[in-house]
Amino acid sequence: EGYPAVKKLSGQYDLVRYHSHLLPFFPWPTMLFAIPADLLYRLTGHDPALVSISNPNHTWLLEVPTASLLVAITALIIRAIVRDLDGPWGRPSVALAAALTFAFCTSAWSVGSRALWQQTTSMLFLSAALLAMQRIDRGRWWPWLVGFFVVMAVVTRPTDAMTAVLAFAWVVWRKRSHLPKVLGGALVCLIPFAL
């Protein structure tokens, strides 16, 4: 709040004023993924607090590697999802083609991997939720992960609420016995967010 460049952003809707404090307009979970890059930057003798958020030329060193890593993890999850499909779709070559298509032929490449947008983590959490839904009957943790990842997607990008409604409806309709665990996983994410 003490930086003049940051104060100027409050009039551009990048930050909002709450009481006497400036807060980021976008949901905060995406920023949690920047912590490792922030710590590495600090270990190299630089002060991350001096990186100006008003100039992308200053933040790319922290944002782009983090966003690229998140998109790469999402591509690996998509590969796992396709590998688990039945029939000819589950072949390794098809799974690899699907992952590479996602990574290099969609906005994941041109937008998601270039900065820590909401879309970057939204893609990660939605694909992780889909993988957990696909494996919900395979172990005791998968139902918990369905709830956790679906709610993390919404907390990260509120427009993912429609996907959350559909995911929870699917659980109620097809996997009702897992509903308590799915709701438990959702609460693990929702309670800290609400607090």
PDB file of C-alpha atoms in Angstrom:
ATOM      1  CA  GLU A   1       0.000   0.000   0.000  1.00  0.00           C
ATOM      2  CA  GLY A   2       2.976   2.306   0.387  1.00  0.00           C
ATOM      3  CA  TYR A   3       4.027   2.156  -3.250  1.00  0.00           C
ATOM      4  CA  PRO A   4       2.718   4.974  -5.482  1.00  0.00           C
ATOM      5  CA  ALA A   5       2.333   2.582  -8.442  1.00  0.00           C
ATOM      6  CA  VAL A   6       0.105   0.326  -6.353  1.00  0.00           C
ATOM      7  CA  LYS A   7      -2.100   3.233  -5.230  1.00  0.00           C
ATOM      8  CA  LYS A   8      -2.664   4.189  -8.869  1.00  0.00           C
ATOM      9  CA  LEU A   9      -3.936   0.697  -9.654  1.00  0.00           C
ATOM     10  CA  SER A  10      -6.839   1.118  -7.237  1.00  0.00           C
ATOM     11  CA  GLY A  11      -8.502   3.408  -9.782  1.00  0.00           C
ATOM     12  CA  GLN A  12      -8.036   0.827 -12.543  1.00  0.00           C
ATOM     13  CA  TYR A  13     -10.049  -1.944 -10.851  1.00  0.00           C
ATOM     14  CA  ASP A  14      -6.998  -4.163 -10.316  1.00  0.00           C
ATOM     15  CA  LEU A  15      -7.302  -3.450  -6.600  1.00  0.00           C
ATOM     16  CA  VAL A  16     -10.271  -2.601  -4.439  1.00  0.00           C
ATOM     17  CA  ARG A  17     -10.386  -0.531  -1.290  1.00  0.00           C
ATOM     18  CA  TYR A  18     -11.791  -2.229   1.809  1.00  0.00           C
ATOM     19  CA  HIS A  19     -11.906   0.085   4.829  1.00  0.00           C
ATOM     20  CA  SER A  20      -8.431   1.621   4.665  1.00  0.00           C
ATOM     21  CA  HIS A  21      -6.751  -1.289   2.888  1.00  0.00           C
ATOM     22  CA  LEU A  22      -6.085  -2.093  -0.762  1.00  0.00           C
ATOM     23  CA  LEU A  23      -6.848  -5.693  -1.722  1.00  0.00           C
ATOM     24  CA  PRO A  24      -6.410  -7.595  -5.008  1.00  0.00           C
ATOM     25  CA  PHE A  25      -9.595  -7.670  -7.053  1.00  0.00           C
ATOM     26  CA  PHE A  26      -9.065 -11.211  -8.298  1.00  0.00           C
ATOM     27  CA  PRO A  27      -9.408 -14.224  -5.977  1.00  0.00           C
ATOM     28  CA  TRP A  28      -6.265 -14.992  -4.019  1.00  0.00           C
ATOM     29  CA  PRO A  29      -5.648 -18.766  -4.452  1.00  0.00           C
ATOM     30  CA  THR A  30      -3.769 -18.238  -7.711  1.00  0.00           C
ATOM     31  CA  MET A  31      -1.255 -16.084  -5.869  1.00  0.00           C
ATOM     32  CA  LEU A  32      -0.453 -18.931  -3.478  1.00  0.00           C
ATOM     33  CA  PHE A  33       1.254 -20.686  -6.370  1.00  0.00           C
ATOM     34  CA  ALA A  34       3.673 -17.766  -6.683  1.00  0.00           C
ATOM     35  CA  ILE A  35       5.118 -18.402  -3.209  1.00  0.00           C
ATOM     36  CA  PRO A  36       7.814 -20.897  -4.360  1.00  0.00           C
ATOM     37  CA  ALA A  37       9.023 -18.535  -7.118  1.00  0.00           C
ATOM     38  CA  ASP A  38       8.930 -15.684  -4.621  1.00  0.00           C
ATOM     39  CA  LEU A  39      11.085 -17.657  -2.183  1.00  0.00           C
ATOM     40  CA  LEU A  40      13.561 -18.651  -4.916  1.00  0.00           C
ATOM     41  CA  TYR A  41      13.797 -15.024  -5.985  1.00  0.00           C
ATOM     42  CA  ARG A  42      14.532 -14.061  -2.388  1.00  0.00           C
ATOM     43  CA  LEU A  43      17.201 -16.796  -2.115  1.00  0.00           C
ATOM     44  CA  THR A  44      19.017 -15.253  -5.094  1.00  0.00           C
ATOM     45  CA  GLY A  45      19.413 -12.046  -3.102  1.00  0.00           C
ATOM     46  CA  HIS A  46      16.503 -10.097  -4.593  1.00  0.00           C
ATOM     47  CA  ASP A  47      13.609  -8.581  -2.729  1.00  0.00           C
ATOM     48  CA  PRO A  48      10.300  -9.739  -4.253  1.00  0.00           C
ATOM     49  CA  ALA A  49       8.549  -6.806  -2.586  1.00  0.00           C
ATOM     50  CA  LEU A  50      10.416  -4.488  -4.947  1.00  0.00           C
ATOM     51  CA  VAL A  51       8.959  -6.202  -8.027  1.00  0.00           C
ATOM     52  CA  SER A  52       6.393  -3.772  -9.372  1.00  0.00           C
ATOM     53  CA  ILE A  53       2.991  -5.314 -10.024  1.00  0.00           C
ATOM     54  CA  SER A  54       2.207  -2.426 -12.332  1.00  0.00           C
ATOM     55  CA  ASN A  55       4.850  -3.501 -14.856  1.00  0.00           C
ATOM     56  CA  PRO A  56       4.673  -6.992 -16.436  1.00  0.00           C
ATOM     57  CA  ASN A  57       8.349  -6.645 -17.384  1.00  0.00           C
ATOM     58  CA  HIS A  58       9.120  -6.940 -13.674  1.00  0.00           C
ATOM     59  CA  THR A  59       6.752  -9.785 -12.792  1.00  0.00           C
ATOM     60  CA  TRP A  60       7.417 -12.188 -15.675  1.00  0.00           C
ATOM     61  CA  LEU A  61      10.346 -13.762 -13.849  1.00  0.00           C
ATOM     62  CA  LEU A  62       8.008 -14.907 -11.083  1.00  0.00           C
ATOM     63  CA  GLU A  63       4.778 -15.383 -13.023  1.00  0.00           C
ATOM     64  CA  VAL A  64       5.724 -17.078 -16.284  1.00  0.00           C
ATOM     65  CA  PRO A  65       7.700 -20.021 -14.822  1.00  0.00           C
ATOM     66  CA  THR A  66       4.965 -20.592 -12.236  1.00  0.00           C
ATOM     67  CA  ALA A  67       2.143 -20.367 -14.780  1.00  0.00           C
ATOM     68  CA  SER A  68       4.027 -22.586 -17.240  1.00  0.00           C
ATOM     69  CA  LEU A  69       4.556 -25.204 -14.554  1.00  0.00           C
ATOM     70  CA  LEU A  70       0.839 -25.145 -13.660  1.00  0.00           C
ATOM     71  CA  VAL A  71      -0.140 -25.608 -17.317  1.00  0.00           C
ATOM     72  CA  ALA A  72       2.369 -28.471 -17.635  1.00  0.00           C
ATOM     73  CA  ILE A  73       0.863 -30.179 -14.570  1.00  0.00           C
ATOM     74  CA  THR A  74      -2.606 -29.670 -16.053  1.00  0.00           C
ATOM     75  CA  ALA A  75      -1.450 -31.311 -19.296  1.00  0.00           C
ATOM     76  CA  LEU A  76      -0.168 -34.300 -17.304  1.00  0.00           C
ATOM     77  CA  ILE A  77      -3.529 -34.572 -15.544  1.00  0.00           C
ATOM     78  CA  ILE A  78      -5.330 -34.466 -18.894  1.00  0.00           C
ATOM     79  CA  ARG A  79      -3.035 -37.231 -20.125  1.00  0.00           C
ATOM     80  CA  ALA A  80      -3.980 -39.315 -17.061  1.00  0.00           C
ATOM     81  CA  ILE A  81      -7.685 -38.663 -17.624  1.00  0.00           C
ATOM     82  CA  VAL A  82      -7.503 -39.829 -21.240  1.00  0.00           C
ATOM     83  CA  ARG A  83      -5.356 -42.857 -20.297  1.00  0.00           C
ATOM     84  CA  ASP A  84      -8.130 -43.962 -17.927  1.00  0.00           C
ATOM     85  CA  LEU A  85     -10.765 -43.952 -20.679  1.00  0.00           C
ATOM     86  CA  ASP A  86     -12.094 -47.272 -21.951  1.00  0.00           C
ATOM     87  CA  GLY A  87     -11.658 -48.545 -25.468  1.00  0.00           C
ATOM     88  CA  PRO A  88      -9.457 -47.009 -28.140  1.00  0.00           C
ATOM     89  CA  TRP A  89      -9.541 -43.558 -26.512  1.00  0.00           C
ATOM     90  CA  GLY A  90      -7.450 -44.799 -23.601  1.00  0.00           C
ATOM     91  CA  ARG A  91      -4.397 -45.668 -25.688  1.00  0.00           C
ATOM     92  CA  PRO A  92      -1.118 -43.974 -24.609  1.00  0.00           C
ATOM     93  CA  SER A  93      -0.732 -42.305 -28.003  1.00  0.00           C
ATOM     94  CA  VAL A  94      -4.210 -40.764 -27.783  1.00  0.00           C
ATOM     95  CA  ALA A  95      -3.549 -39.605 -24.217  1.00  0.00           C
ATOM     96  CA  LEU A  96      -0.287 -37.981 -25.254  1.00  0.00           C
ATOM     97  CA  ALA A  97      -1.939 -36.302 -28.248  1.00  0.00           C
ATOM     98  CA  ALA A  98      -4.714 -34.945 -26.004  1.00  0.00           C
ATOM     99  CA  ALA A  99      -2.214 -33.552 -23.494  1.00  0.00           C
ATOM    100  CA  LEU A 100      -0.073 -31.947 -26.194  1.00  0.00           C
ATOM    101  CA  THR A 101      -3.128 -30.517 -27.941  1.00  0.00           C
ATOM    102  CA  PHE A 102      -4.242 -28.950 -24.670  1.00  0.00           C
ATOM    103  CA  ALA A 103      -0.771 -27.606 -23.904  1.00  0.00           C
ATOM    104  CA  PHE A 104       0.093 -26.151 -27.309  1.00  0.00           C
ATOM    105  CA  CYS A 105      -3.136 -25.692 -29.293  1.00  0.00           C
ATOM    106  CA  THR A 106      -5.387 -23.904 -26.826  1.00  0.00           C
ATOM    107  CA  SER A 107      -5.315 -20.718 -24.806  1.00  0.00           C
ATOM    108  CA  ALA A 108      -3.351 -22.651 -22.193  1.00  0.00           C
ATOM    109  CA  TRP A 109      -0.263 -21.896 -24.287  1.00  0.00           C
ATOM    110  CA  SER A 110      -1.028 -18.312 -25.286  1.00  0.00           C
ATOM    111  CA  VAL A 111      -2.703 -17.087 -22.095  1.00  0.00           C
ATOM    112  CA  GLY A 112      -2.631 -19.576 -19.222  1.00  0.00           C
ATOM    113  CA  SER A 113       1.119 -20.161 -19.255  1.00  0.00           C
ATOM    114  CA  ARG A 114       2.048 -16.501 -19.675  1.00  0.00           C
ATOM    115  CA  ALA A 115       0.794 -15.116 -16.359  1.00  0.00           C
ATOM    116  CA  LEU A 116      -1.009 -16.133 -13.193  1.00  0.00           C
ATOM    117  CA  TRP A 117      -4.508 -15.477 -14.445  1.00  0.00           C
ATOM    118  CA  GLN A 118      -7.568 -17.032 -12.885  1.00  0.00           C
ATOM    119  CA  GLN A 119      -7.761 -19.310 -15.926  1.00  0.00           C
ATOM    120  CA  THR A 120      -4.374 -20.829 -15.160  1.00  0.00           C
ATOM    121  CA  THR A 121      -5.354 -22.342 -11.837  1.00  0.00           C
ATOM    122  CA  SER A 122      -8.964 -22.845 -12.918  1.00  0.00           C
ATOM    123  CA  MET A 123      -7.781 -25.243 -15.637  1.00  0.00           C
ATOM    124  CA  LEU A 124      -5.616 -27.059 -13.101  1.00  0.00           C
ATOM    125  CA  PHE A 125      -8.362 -27.456 -10.497  1.00  0.00           C
ATOM    126  CA  LEU A 126     -11.078 -28.406 -13.001  1.00  0.00           C
ATOM    127  CA  SER A 127      -8.909 -31.063 -14.604  1.00  0.00           C
ATOM    128  CA  ALA A 128      -7.898 -32.382 -11.166  1.00  0.00           C
ATOM    129  CA  ALA A 129     -11.584 -32.501 -10.185  1.00  0.00           C
ATOM    130  CA  LEU A 130     -12.391 -34.415 -13.372  1.00  0.00           C
ATOM    131  CA  LEU A 131      -9.595 -36.910 -12.663  1.00  0.00           C
ATOM    132  CA  ALA A 132     -10.887 -37.353  -9.105  1.00  0.00           C
ATOM    133  CA  MET A 133     -14.441 -37.849 -10.413  1.00  0.00           C
ATOM    134  CA  GLN A 134     -13.165 -40.447 -12.859  1.00  0.00           C
ATOM    135  CA  ARG A 135     -11.414 -42.315 -10.027  1.00  0.00           C
ATOM    136  CA  ILE A 136     -13.996 -41.731  -7.285  1.00  0.00           C
ATOM    137  CA  ASP A 137     -14.522 -45.467  -6.717  1.00  0.00           C
ATOM    138  CA  ARG A 138     -10.817 -46.363  -6.666  1.00  0.00           C
ATOM    139  CA  GLY A 139      -9.826 -45.295  -3.184  1.00  0.00           C
ATOM    140  CA  ARG A 140     -10.895 -43.483  -0.072  1.00  0.00           C
ATOM    141  CA  TRP A 141      -9.189 -40.164  -0.954  1.00  0.00           C
ATOM    142  CA  TRP A 142     -10.677 -39.608  -4.405  1.00  0.00           C
ATOM    143  CA  PRO A 143     -14.146 -38.532  -3.152  1.00  0.00           C
ATOM    144  CA  TRP A 144     -12.517 -36.018  -0.802  1.00  0.00           C
ATOM    145  CA  LEU A 145     -10.450 -34.678  -3.690  1.00  0.00           C
ATOM    146  CA  VAL A 146     -13.547 -34.226  -5.858  1.00  0.00           C
ATOM    147  CA  GLY A 147     -15.031 -31.825  -3.310  1.00  0.00           C
ATOM    148  CA  PHE A 148     -11.745 -30.086  -2.621  1.00  0.00           C
ATOM    149  CA  PHE A 149     -10.807 -29.439  -6.248  1.00  0.00           C
ATOM    150  CA  VAL A 150     -14.302 -28.408  -7.321  1.00  0.00           C
ATOM    151  CA  VAL A 151     -14.485 -25.799  -4.566  1.00  0.00           C
ATOM    152  CA  MET A 152     -10.900 -24.651  -5.225  1.00  0.00           C
ATOM    153  CA  ALA A 153     -11.932 -24.036  -8.840  1.00  0.00           C
ATOM    154  CA  VAL A 154     -14.824 -21.841  -7.691  1.00  0.00           C
ATOM    155  CA  VAL A 155     -12.730 -20.003  -5.116  1.00  0.00           C
ATOM    156  CA  THR A 156     -10.119 -19.356  -7.804  1.00  0.00           C
ATOM    157  CA  ARG A 157     -12.546 -18.376 -10.532  1.00  0.00           C
ATOM    158  CA  PRO A 158     -16.145 -17.739  -9.453  1.00  0.00           C
ATOM    159  CA  THR A 159     -17.512 -18.503 -12.928  1.00  0.00           C
ATOM    160  CA  ASP A 160     -16.559 -22.134 -12.266  1.00  0.00           C
ATOM    161  CA  ALA A 161     -19.632 -22.280 -10.023  1.00  0.00           C
ATOM    162  CA  MET A 162     -21.630 -23.750 -12.913  1.00  0.00           C
ATOM    163  CA  THR A 163     -19.154 -26.604 -13.217  1.00  0.00           C
ATOM    164  CA  ALA A 164     -19.360 -27.114  -9.462  1.00  0.00           C
ATOM    165  CA  VAL A 165     -23.148 -27.381  -9.631  1.00  0.00           C
ATOM    166  CA  LEU A 166     -22.857 -29.997 -12.376  1.00  0.00           C
ATOM    167  CA  ALA A 167     -20.163 -31.942 -10.490  1.00  0.00           C
ATOM    168  CA  PHE A 168     -22.155 -32.027  -7.257  1.00  0.00           C
ATOM    169  CA  ALA A 169     -25.321 -32.971  -9.190  1.00  0.00           C
ATOM    170  CA  TRP A 170     -23.401 -35.865 -10.771  1.00  0.00           C
ATOM    171  CA  VAL A 171     -22.273 -37.054  -7.332  1.00  0.00           C
ATOM    172  CA  VAL A 172     -25.846 -36.884  -5.988  1.00  0.00           C
ATOM    173  CA  TRP A 173     -27.229 -38.618  -9.068  1.00  0.00           C
ATOM    174  CA  ARG A 174     -24.614 -41.324  -9.684  1.00  0.00           C
ATOM    175  CA  LYS A 175     -22.343 -41.598  -6.622  1.00  0.00           C
ATOM    176  CA  ARG A 176     -24.571 -40.714  -3.679  1.00  0.00           C
ATOM    177  CA  SER A 177     -22.694 -43.022  -1.290  1.00  0.00           C
ATOM    178  CA  HIS A 178     -19.639 -40.763  -1.717  1.00  0.00           C
ATOM    179  CA  LEU A 179     -21.551 -37.544  -1.002  1.00  0.00           C
ATOM    180  CA  PRO A 180     -20.436 -37.150   2.653  1.00  0.00           C
ATOM    181  CA  LYS A 181     -16.766 -37.436   1.679  1.00  0.00           C
ATOM    182  CA  VAL A 182     -17.206 -35.099  -1.298  1.00  0.00           C
ATOM    183  CA  LEU A 183     -18.867 -32.538   0.967  1.00  0.00           C
ATOM    184  CA  GLY A 184     -16.089 -33.038   3.518  1.00  0.00           C
ATOM    185  CA  GLY A 185     -13.481 -32.279   0.865  1.00  0.00           C
ATOM    186  CA  ALA A 186     -15.438 -29.209  -0.139  1.00  0.00           C
ATOM    187  CA  LEU A 187     -15.526 -27.975   3.460  1.00  0.00           C
ATOM    188  CA  VAL A 188     -11.755 -28.440   3.795  1.00  0.00           C
ATOM    189  CA  CYS A 189     -11.425 -25.729   1.161  1.00  0.00           C
ATOM    190  CA  LEU A 190     -14.526 -23.672   1.882  1.00  0.00           C
ATOM    191  CA  ILE A 191     -14.040 -23.091   5.620  1.00  0.00           C
ATOM    192  CA  PRO A 192     -10.555 -21.482   5.393  1.00  0.00           C
ATOM    193  CA  PHE A 193     -11.741 -19.431   2.413  1.00  0.00           C
ATOM    194  CA  ALA A 194     -14.787 -18.158   4.312  1.00  0.00           C
ATOM    195  CA  LEU A 195     -12.693 -17.398   7.394  1.00  0.00           C
TER     196      LEU A 195
END
